[in-house]
Amino acid sequence: MKVYIANFGRQNYEWPVCRERGTVATMNALDAQRYWQANDREGYVSSRMANDTTATGKKPTKATASRWFNLMTTVAETSGDVWVHKDGDELWWTTSKNDAPSFESKKEPIARGREVVICHKPCEPWSNQSKKGIPLKWNELHPKAKDFLSTEATLQSLSPSYRDYTLALIGGDDLSGWHSSPLWSKRNESAKKGYAPIKYGSQADKIAYQRASEIFDAAGAAERMAHTAVNTANSANGQKVERVLKKKDLRFASAVALQDYIKELMEAQEYCCELTGLTLELDEANGDSAMFASLDRIDSSGHYEPGNLQVVCRFANFWKGASDDVEFRRLIEVLQASARM
């Protein structure tokens, strides 16, 4: 069983339909659906990179477009998985059924108004209560749980530890084992000092605070990576260092220019690791350090310059080292395919 955190269309326009019908859903642009139906990943990716944008208006990277290709497969084939959706101050959940999906054409009821094909997969009736009848209120959740129980991406599959917590939350079970752990306790303490979504005020206040937090987190990660790259490049250009480094010229006018470029990369990647597709950890005060955003040169013998950079999880950057990017991606795909079996 997997647990997915999901949104249903840009601005969540399909969520009311999903809640009413008891489904989970995703959609493809009409001109992209034929590639998915033909299982033509390359055609789909090329089409989306040329003709689509992310929620922030950026052209998607190849890895992002490839994740989009997987979305409809995930929704169409889900069975017995738990799906979670945040709607304002409520947390909703359901379990997917082993029923056939339906595919329906629709014009998006939002500004861009694309013609799309929507895949609806039947599930159990959506609920905003635990199995023991306890209302699932967002402002009553542990701060650490808030970090992973909502997403800006279309869909996110939770790691085993977060999955188990979510299942316990939905079951109305005792959560003290998680809440008393050092990592969760630290996150709770930082929330008391102001690092947490506000609990009171209008919905607009909550959304504004959340977006501001996301922007500052992303900017902080980008600034750290930019300064790391500048320092590494300077060290490789003749300054005394503790270890031998290859020359790594930095082809940006300033750290600020690189920082802006990194932020653009993260937006185009929808804040996911370009190599693994995993969500980047932007909370560098309390988060999992292995998942921190890390700047990687696609060609490790090349420069820090536009076109040769990608943002990845720190552990993926460490594992990849100086390996060939294409070969490393192939091995990651082998691991992911094995995990899906």
Tab-separated table of C-alpha atoms in Angstrom:
chain	number	residue	atom	x	y	z
A	1	MET	CA	0.000	0.000	0.000
A	2	LYS	CA	1.179	3.471	-0.899
A	3	VAL	CA	0.070	6.828	0.450
A	4	TYR	CA	-0.186	9.713	-1.993
A	5	ILE	CA	-0.538	13.418	-1.259
A	6	ALA	CA	-2.352	14.873	-4.248
A	7	ASN	CA	-3.802	17.927	-5.915
A	8	PHE	CA	-6.363	17.635	-8.688
A	9	GLY	CA	-5.631	20.053	-11.487
A	10	ARG	CA	-4.153	23.515	-11.453
A	11	GLN	CA	-5.883	25.497	-8.704
A	12	ASN	CA	-7.440	22.140	-7.737
A	13	TYR	CA	-10.338	22.708	-10.113
A	14	GLU	CA	-11.229	18.989	-10.254
A	15	TRP	CA	-11.261	18.470	-6.474
A	16	PRO	CA	-15.006	19.212	-5.996
A	17	VAL	CA	-15.782	16.636	-8.694
A	18	CYS	CA	-13.513	14.045	-7.083
A	19	ARG	CA	-15.060	14.597	-3.661
A	20	GLU	CA	-18.609	14.350	-5.001
A	21	ARG	CA	-18.037	11.292	-7.192
A	22	GLY	CA	-15.582	9.426	-4.976
A	23	THR	CA	-12.600	9.429	-7.328
A	24	VAL	CA	-9.004	10.512	-7.659
A	25	ALA	CA	-8.025	12.197	-10.889
A	26	THR	CA	-5.351	13.644	-13.105
A	27	MET	CA	-5.384	15.126	-16.563
A	28	ASN	CA	-3.404	15.487	-19.766
A	29	ALA	CA	-3.668	18.191	-22.378
A	30	LEU	CA	-5.620	16.849	-25.344
A	31	ASP	CA	-2.571	16.981	-27.610
A	32	ALA	CA	-0.501	15.039	-25.049
A	33	GLN	CA	-2.982	12.261	-24.303
A	34	ARG	CA	-2.266	10.393	-27.531
A	35	TYR	CA	1.372	10.009	-26.530
A	36	TRP	CA	0.360	8.549	-23.169
A	37	GLN	CA	-2.115	6.154	-24.782
A	38	ALA	CA	0.620	4.969	-27.154
A	39	ASN	CA	3.056	4.638	-24.229
A	40	ASP	CA	5.347	7.019	-26.114
A	41	ARG	CA	7.281	8.628	-23.273
A	42	GLU	CA	9.765	10.425	-25.515
A	43	GLY	CA	7.022	11.941	-27.654
A	44	TYR	CA	5.097	12.998	-24.566
A	45	VAL	CA	8.127	14.587	-22.912
A	46	SER	CA	9.140	16.476	-26.057
A	47	SER	CA	5.576	17.710	-26.520
A	48	ARG	CA	5.251	18.960	-22.933
A	49	MET	CA	8.652	20.644	-22.909
A	50	ALA	CA	7.678	22.517	-26.063
A	51	ASN	CA	4.039	23.310	-25.328
A	52	ASP	CA	3.362	23.314	-21.577
A	53	THR	CA	4.408	25.156	-18.429
A	54	THR	CA	4.591	24.398	-14.726
A	55	ALA	CA	2.292	26.021	-12.170
A	56	THR	CA	4.842	28.839	-11.831
A	57	GLY	CA	4.799	29.485	-15.576
A	58	LYS	CA	8.207	27.918	-16.248
A	59	LYS	CA	8.999	25.512	-19.054
A	60	PRO	CA	9.246	22.034	-17.503
A	61	THR	CA	12.554	20.214	-17.402
A	62	LYS	CA	12.834	16.824	-19.055
A	63	ALA	CA	12.557	15.050	-15.701
A	64	THR	CA	9.480	17.086	-14.754
A	65	ALA	CA	7.750	16.281	-18.047
A	66	SER	CA	8.648	12.631	-17.528
A	67	ARG	CA	6.992	12.717	-14.093
A	68	TRP	CA	3.878	14.160	-15.715
A	69	PHE	CA	3.824	11.169	-18.062
A	70	ASN	CA	3.787	8.875	-15.017
A	71	LEU	CA	0.898	10.681	-13.300
A	72	MET	CA	-1.915	9.241	-15.387
A	73	THR	CA	-0.442	5.748	-15.146
A	74	THR	CA	-0.298	6.072	-11.357
A	75	VAL	CA	-3.905	7.247	-11.120
A	76	ALA	CA	-5.253	4.751	-13.661
A	77	GLU	CA	-3.569	1.782	-11.955
A	78	THR	CA	-3.921	2.679	-8.271
A	79	SER	CA	-5.762	0.108	-6.170
A	80	GLY	CA	-5.842	-0.165	-2.394
A	81	ASP	CA	-3.700	2.940	-1.990
A	82	VAL	CA	-4.523	5.799	0.369
A	83	TRP	CA	-4.897	9.281	-1.111
A	84	VAL	CA	-4.742	12.467	0.958
A	85	HIS	CA	-5.777	15.993	-0.017
A	86	LYS	CA	-5.611	19.252	1.939
A	87	ASP	CA	-8.600	21.539	1.452
A	88	GLY	CA	-8.314	24.703	3.524
A	89	ASP	CA	-8.268	23.681	7.184
A	90	GLU	CA	-9.424	20.127	6.476
A	91	LEU	CA	-7.481	17.005	5.590
A	92	TRP	CA	-9.384	14.547	3.400
A	93	TRP	CA	-8.519	10.942	2.596
A	94	THR	CA	-9.774	7.979	0.619
A	95	THR	CA	-8.696	4.528	-0.590
A	96	SER	CA	-8.601	3.670	-4.287
A	97	LYS	CA	-10.694	0.781	-5.618
A	98	ASN	CA	-9.822	-1.979	-8.058
A	99	ASP	CA	-12.286	-0.576	-10.600
A	100	ALA	CA	-11.613	0.552	-14.146
A	101	PRO	CA	-10.805	4.241	-14.632
A	102	SER	CA	-12.855	6.506	-16.876
A	103	PHE	CA	-11.462	9.024	-19.358
A	104	GLU	CA	-13.418	12.200	-20.057
A	105	SER	CA	-12.811	15.280	-22.187
A	106	LYS	CA	-13.217	18.684	-20.578
A	107	LYS	CA	-12.258	22.321	-20.980
A	108	GLU	CA	-10.410	23.533	-17.911
A	109	PRO	CA	-12.520	26.011	-15.889
A	110	ILE	CA	-9.512	28.242	-15.198
A	111	ALA	CA	-7.769	31.055	-17.032
A	112	ARG	CA	-5.703	29.033	-19.493
A	113	GLY	CA	-8.766	26.945	-20.457
A	114	ARG	CA	-6.988	23.992	-22.062
A	115	GLU	CA	-8.853	21.117	-23.639
A	116	VAL	CA	-7.885	18.143	-21.474
A	117	VAL	CA	-8.567	14.459	-20.970
A	118	ILE	CA	-9.271	13.656	-17.313
A	119	CYS	CA	-8.693	10.225	-15.829
A	120	HIS	CA	-11.043	9.502	-12.900
A	121	LYS	CA	-10.262	6.416	-10.810
A	122	PRO	CA	-13.025	5.200	-8.436
A	123	CYS	CA	-12.277	5.205	-4.730
A	124	GLU	CA	-14.090	4.970	-1.421
A	125	PRO	CA	-16.085	8.038	-0.326
A	126	TRP	CA	-13.777	10.846	0.735
A	127	SER	CA	-13.648	11.503	4.480
A	128	ASN	CA	-12.379	14.384	6.602
A	129	GLN	CA	-12.431	12.277	9.771
A	130	SER	CA	-10.269	9.477	11.105
A	131	LYS	CA	-11.634	5.947	11.211
A	132	LYS	CA	-12.568	6.670	14.832
A	133	GLY	CA	-14.570	9.751	13.895
A	134	ILE	CA	-11.988	12.365	14.882
A	135	PRO	CA	-12.082	15.457	12.612
A	136	LEU	CA	-8.835	15.888	10.705
A	137	LYS	CA	-8.104	19.593	11.135
A	138	TRP	CA	-4.991	21.066	9.555
A	139	ASN	CA	-4.372	23.549	12.348
A	140	GLU	CA	-4.348	20.715	14.893
A	141	LEU	CA	-1.662	18.675	13.146
A	142	HIS	CA	1.899	18.398	14.420
A	143	PRO	CA	4.158	20.931	12.609
A	144	LYS	CA	6.279	18.109	11.215
A	145	ALA	CA	3.197	16.413	9.745
A	146	LYS	CA	2.313	19.660	7.970
A	147	ASP	CA	5.666	19.488	6.208
A	148	PHE	CA	4.683	16.374	4.246
A	149	LEU	CA	0.873	16.219	4.264
A	150	SER	CA	0.482	18.874	1.577
A	151	THR	CA	2.318	19.447	-1.675
A	152	GLU	CA	2.645	22.096	-4.360
A	153	ALA	CA	3.223	19.351	-6.916
A	154	THR	CA	0.413	17.347	-8.504
A	155	LEU	CA	1.218	14.167	-6.646
A	156	GLN	CA	3.720	12.969	-4.069
A	157	SER	CA	4.243	9.426	-2.803
A	158	LEU	CA	5.216	9.379	0.871
A	159	SER	CA	8.283	7.604	2.197
A	160	PRO	CA	7.664	4.533	4.409
A	161	SER	CA	8.048	6.430	7.694
A	162	TYR	CA	5.722	9.260	6.654
A	163	ARG	CA	3.329	6.716	5.139
A	164	ASP	CA	3.100	4.836	8.429
A	165	TYR	CA	2.457	8.057	10.341
A	166	THR	CA	-0.296	9.073	7.922
A	167	LEU	CA	-1.980	5.683	8.187
A	168	ALA	CA	-1.858	5.938	11.987
A	169	LEU	CA	-3.313	9.457	11.825
A	170	ILE	CA	-6.150	8.266	9.603
A	171	GLY	CA	-6.698	5.268	11.859
A	172	GLY	CA	-7.019	7.501	14.916
A	173	ASP	CA	-4.101	5.668	16.528
A	174	ASP	CA	-1.586	6.848	19.125
A	175	LEU	CA	0.992	9.160	17.524
A	176	SER	CA	3.131	9.827	20.580
A	177	GLY	CA	5.916	7.552	19.355
A	178	TRP	CA	6.542	9.897	16.440
A	179	HIS	CA	5.860	13.122	18.308
A	180	SER	CA	8.347	12.299	21.064
A	181	SER	CA	11.221	11.471	18.698
A	182	PRO	CA	14.136	13.970	18.582
A	183	LEU	CA	13.443	15.099	15.012
A	184	TRP	CA	9.740	15.713	15.607
A	185	SER	CA	10.389	17.379	18.970
A	186	LYS	CA	12.921	19.711	17.371
A	187	ARG	CA	10.433	20.610	14.653
A	188	ASN	CA	7.796	21.351	17.277
A	189	GLU	CA	10.152	23.643	19.181
A	190	SER	CA	11.046	25.584	16.048
A	191	ALA	CA	7.335	25.985	15.289
A	192	LYS	CA	6.834	27.586	18.698
A	193	LYS	CA	9.434	30.171	17.688
A	194	GLY	CA	7.464	31.088	14.608
A	195	TYR	CA	8.450	28.571	11.942
A	196	ALA	CA	5.011	27.120	11.225
A	197	PRO	CA	1.851	28.049	9.329
A	198	ILE	CA	-0.333	30.393	11.372
A	199	LYS	CA	-3.318	28.792	13.093
A	200	TYR	CA	-5.700	31.712	13.085
A	201	GLY	CA	-6.860	34.411	10.701
A	202	SER	CA	-8.492	34.322	7.296
A	203	GLN	CA	-7.738	31.680	4.697
A	204	ALA	CA	-5.999	34.378	2.677
A	205	ASP	CA	-3.675	35.008	5.641
A	206	LYS	CA	-2.856	31.303	5.844
A	207	ILE	CA	-2.154	31.006	2.137
A	208	ALA	CA	-0.036	34.174	2.136
A	209	TYR	CA	2.010	32.901	5.078
A	210	GLN	CA	2.502	29.483	3.499
A	211	ARG	CA	3.594	30.944	0.154
A	212	ALA	CA	5.981	33.360	1.877
A	213	SER	CA	7.492	30.489	3.869
A	214	GLU	CA	7.966	28.447	0.697
A	215	ILE	CA	9.620	31.363	-1.090
A	216	PHE	CA	11.992	32.067	1.789
A	217	ASP	CA	12.856	28.380	2.161
A	218	ALA	CA	13.606	28.066	-1.556
A	219	ALA	CA	15.609	31.300	-1.560
A	220	GLY	CA	17.617	30.150	1.454
A	221	ALA	CA	18.490	26.843	-0.178
A	222	ALA	CA	19.399	28.613	-3.429
A	223	GLU	CA	21.620	31.123	-1.611
A	224	ARG	CA	23.483	28.352	0.207
A	225	MET	CA	24.050	26.419	-3.025
A	226	ALA	CA	25.152	29.548	-4.877
A	227	HIS	CA	27.762	30.437	-2.249
A	228	THR	CA	28.976	26.827	-2.138
A	229	ALA	CA	29.489	26.842	-5.905
A	230	VAL	CA	31.291	30.212	-5.796
A	231	ASN	CA	33.597	29.044	-3.012
A	232	THR	CA	34.332	25.758	-4.791
A	233	ALA	CA	35.136	27.532	-8.051
A	234	ASN	CA	37.372	30.063	-6.295
A	235	SER	CA	39.181	27.288	-4.460
A	236	ALA	CA	39.827	25.489	-7.724
A	237	ASN	CA	41.340	28.578	-9.338
A	238	GLY	CA	44.652	28.672	-7.574
A	239	GLN	CA	43.797	29.327	-3.952
A	240	LYS	CA	45.227	27.020	-1.322
A	241	VAL	CA	42.824	24.201	-0.472
A	242	GLU	CA	42.939	21.076	1.665
A	243	ARG	CA	42.260	18.717	-1.241
A	244	VAL	CA	42.933	18.561	-4.982
A	245	LEU	CA	40.084	19.963	-7.082
A	246	LYS	CA	39.482	20.056	-10.812
A	247	LYS	CA	39.194	23.544	-12.269
A	248	LYS	CA	35.527	24.513	-12.130
A	249	ASP	CA	34.977	27.877	-13.780
A	250	LEU	CA	31.879	29.690	-12.677
A	251	ARG	CA	30.108	31.180	-15.692
A	252	PHE	CA	27.833	33.547	-13.771
A	253	ALA	CA	28.477	37.241	-13.202
A	254	SER	CA	27.739	36.996	-9.491
A	255	ALA	CA	26.391	34.772	-6.744
A	256	VAL	CA	23.104	36.659	-7.078
A	257	ALA	CA	22.859	35.705	-10.756
A	258	LEU	CA	23.522	32.074	-9.886
A	259	GLN	CA	21.009	32.223	-7.047
A	260	ASP	CA	18.334	33.485	-9.447
A	261	TYR	CA	19.194	30.706	-11.884
A	262	ILE	CA	18.936	28.056	-9.154
A	263	LYS	CA	15.518	29.350	-8.135
A	264	GLU	CA	14.399	29.137	-11.764
A	265	LEU	CA	15.665	25.556	-11.928
A	266	MET	CA	13.789	24.566	-8.781
A	267	GLU	CA	10.583	26.104	-10.117
A	268	ALA	CA	10.976	24.313	-13.456
A	269	GLN	CA	11.615	21.063	-11.565
A	270	GLU	CA	8.564	21.687	-9.338
A	271	TYR	CA	10.888	21.471	-6.319
A	272	CYS	CA	11.736	17.844	-7.064
A	273	CYS	CA	15.134	16.206	-7.473
A	274	GLU	CA	15.991	16.158	-11.172
A	275	LEU	CA	17.620	12.725	-10.878
A	276	THR	CA	15.220	10.813	-8.621
A	277	GLY	CA	11.957	12.751	-8.749
A	278	LEU	CA	11.893	12.913	-4.947
A	279	THR	CA	10.681	16.088	-3.267
A	280	LEU	CA	13.519	18.404	-2.267
A	281	GLU	CA	13.806	19.189	1.448
A	282	LEU	CA	13.686	22.971	1.807
A	283	ASP	CA	13.544	23.133	5.610
A	284	GLU	CA	17.252	23.093	6.305
A	285	ALA	CA	16.771	23.813	10.000
A	286	ASN	CA	14.745	20.714	10.825
A	287	GLY	CA	14.583	18.561	7.705
A	288	ASP	CA	16.278	15.416	6.434
A	289	SER	CA	19.772	16.496	5.385
A	290	ALA	CA	20.044	13.695	2.804
A	291	MET	CA	17.153	15.321	0.940
A	292	PHE	CA	18.522	18.881	1.008
A	293	ALA	CA	18.678	20.650	-2.351
A	294	SER	CA	22.129	20.273	-3.910
A	295	LEU	CA	23.545	21.830	-7.079
A	296	ASP	CA	24.892	19.235	-9.517
A	297	ARG	CA	26.814	19.672	-12.750
A	298	ILE	CA	25.242	17.442	-15.401
A	299	ASP	CA	28.669	16.975	-16.978
A	300	SER	CA	31.019	16.854	-14.010
A	301	SER	CA	33.955	17.837	-16.229
A	302	GLY	CA	32.101	20.947	-17.378
A	303	HIS	CA	31.581	24.349	-15.823
A	304	TYR	CA	29.065	25.913	-13.482
A	305	GLU	CA	27.089	27.483	-16.299
A	306	PRO	CA	23.527	27.613	-17.632
A	307	GLY	CA	22.558	24.341	-19.247
A	308	ASN	CA	25.009	22.260	-17.210
A	309	LEU	CA	23.311	22.526	-13.827
A	310	GLN	CA	20.477	20.691	-12.125
A	311	VAL	CA	19.133	20.664	-8.574
A	312	VAL	CA	19.146	17.251	-6.928
A	313	CYS	CA	18.868	15.689	-3.494
A	314	ARG	CA	22.144	15.812	-1.593
A	315	PHE	CA	22.388	12.019	-1.336
A	316	ALA	CA	21.837	11.636	-5.105
A	317	ASN	CA	24.632	14.117	-5.798
A	318	PHE	CA	26.915	12.160	-3.468
A	319	TRP	CA	26.021	8.839	-5.089
A	320	LYS	CA	26.437	10.177	-8.599
A	321	GLY	CA	29.826	11.761	-7.953
A	322	ALA	CA	31.632	12.115	-11.275
A	323	SER	CA	29.549	9.404	-12.969
A	324	ASP	CA	28.023	9.880	-16.391
A	325	ASP	CA	24.635	11.578	-15.994
A	326	VAL	CA	22.811	9.417	-18.550
A	327	GLU	CA	24.126	6.192	-17.044
A	328	PHE	CA	23.269	7.301	-13.509
A	329	ARG	CA	19.717	8.144	-14.585
A	330	ARG	CA	19.426	4.705	-16.179
A	331	LEU	CA	20.416	3.035	-12.911
A	332	ILE	CA	17.930	5.161	-10.956
A	333	GLU	CA	15.194	4.078	-13.382
A	334	VAL	CA	16.184	0.433	-12.852
A	335	LEU	CA	15.820	0.886	-9.081
A	336	GLN	CA	12.487	2.664	-9.433
A	337	ALA	CA	11.137	-0.012	-11.781
A	338	SER	CA	12.189	-2.699	-9.310
A	339	ALA	CA	10.443	-0.860	-6.455
A	340	ARG	CA	7.193	-0.749	-8.451
A	341	MET	CA	7.168	-4.527	-8.986
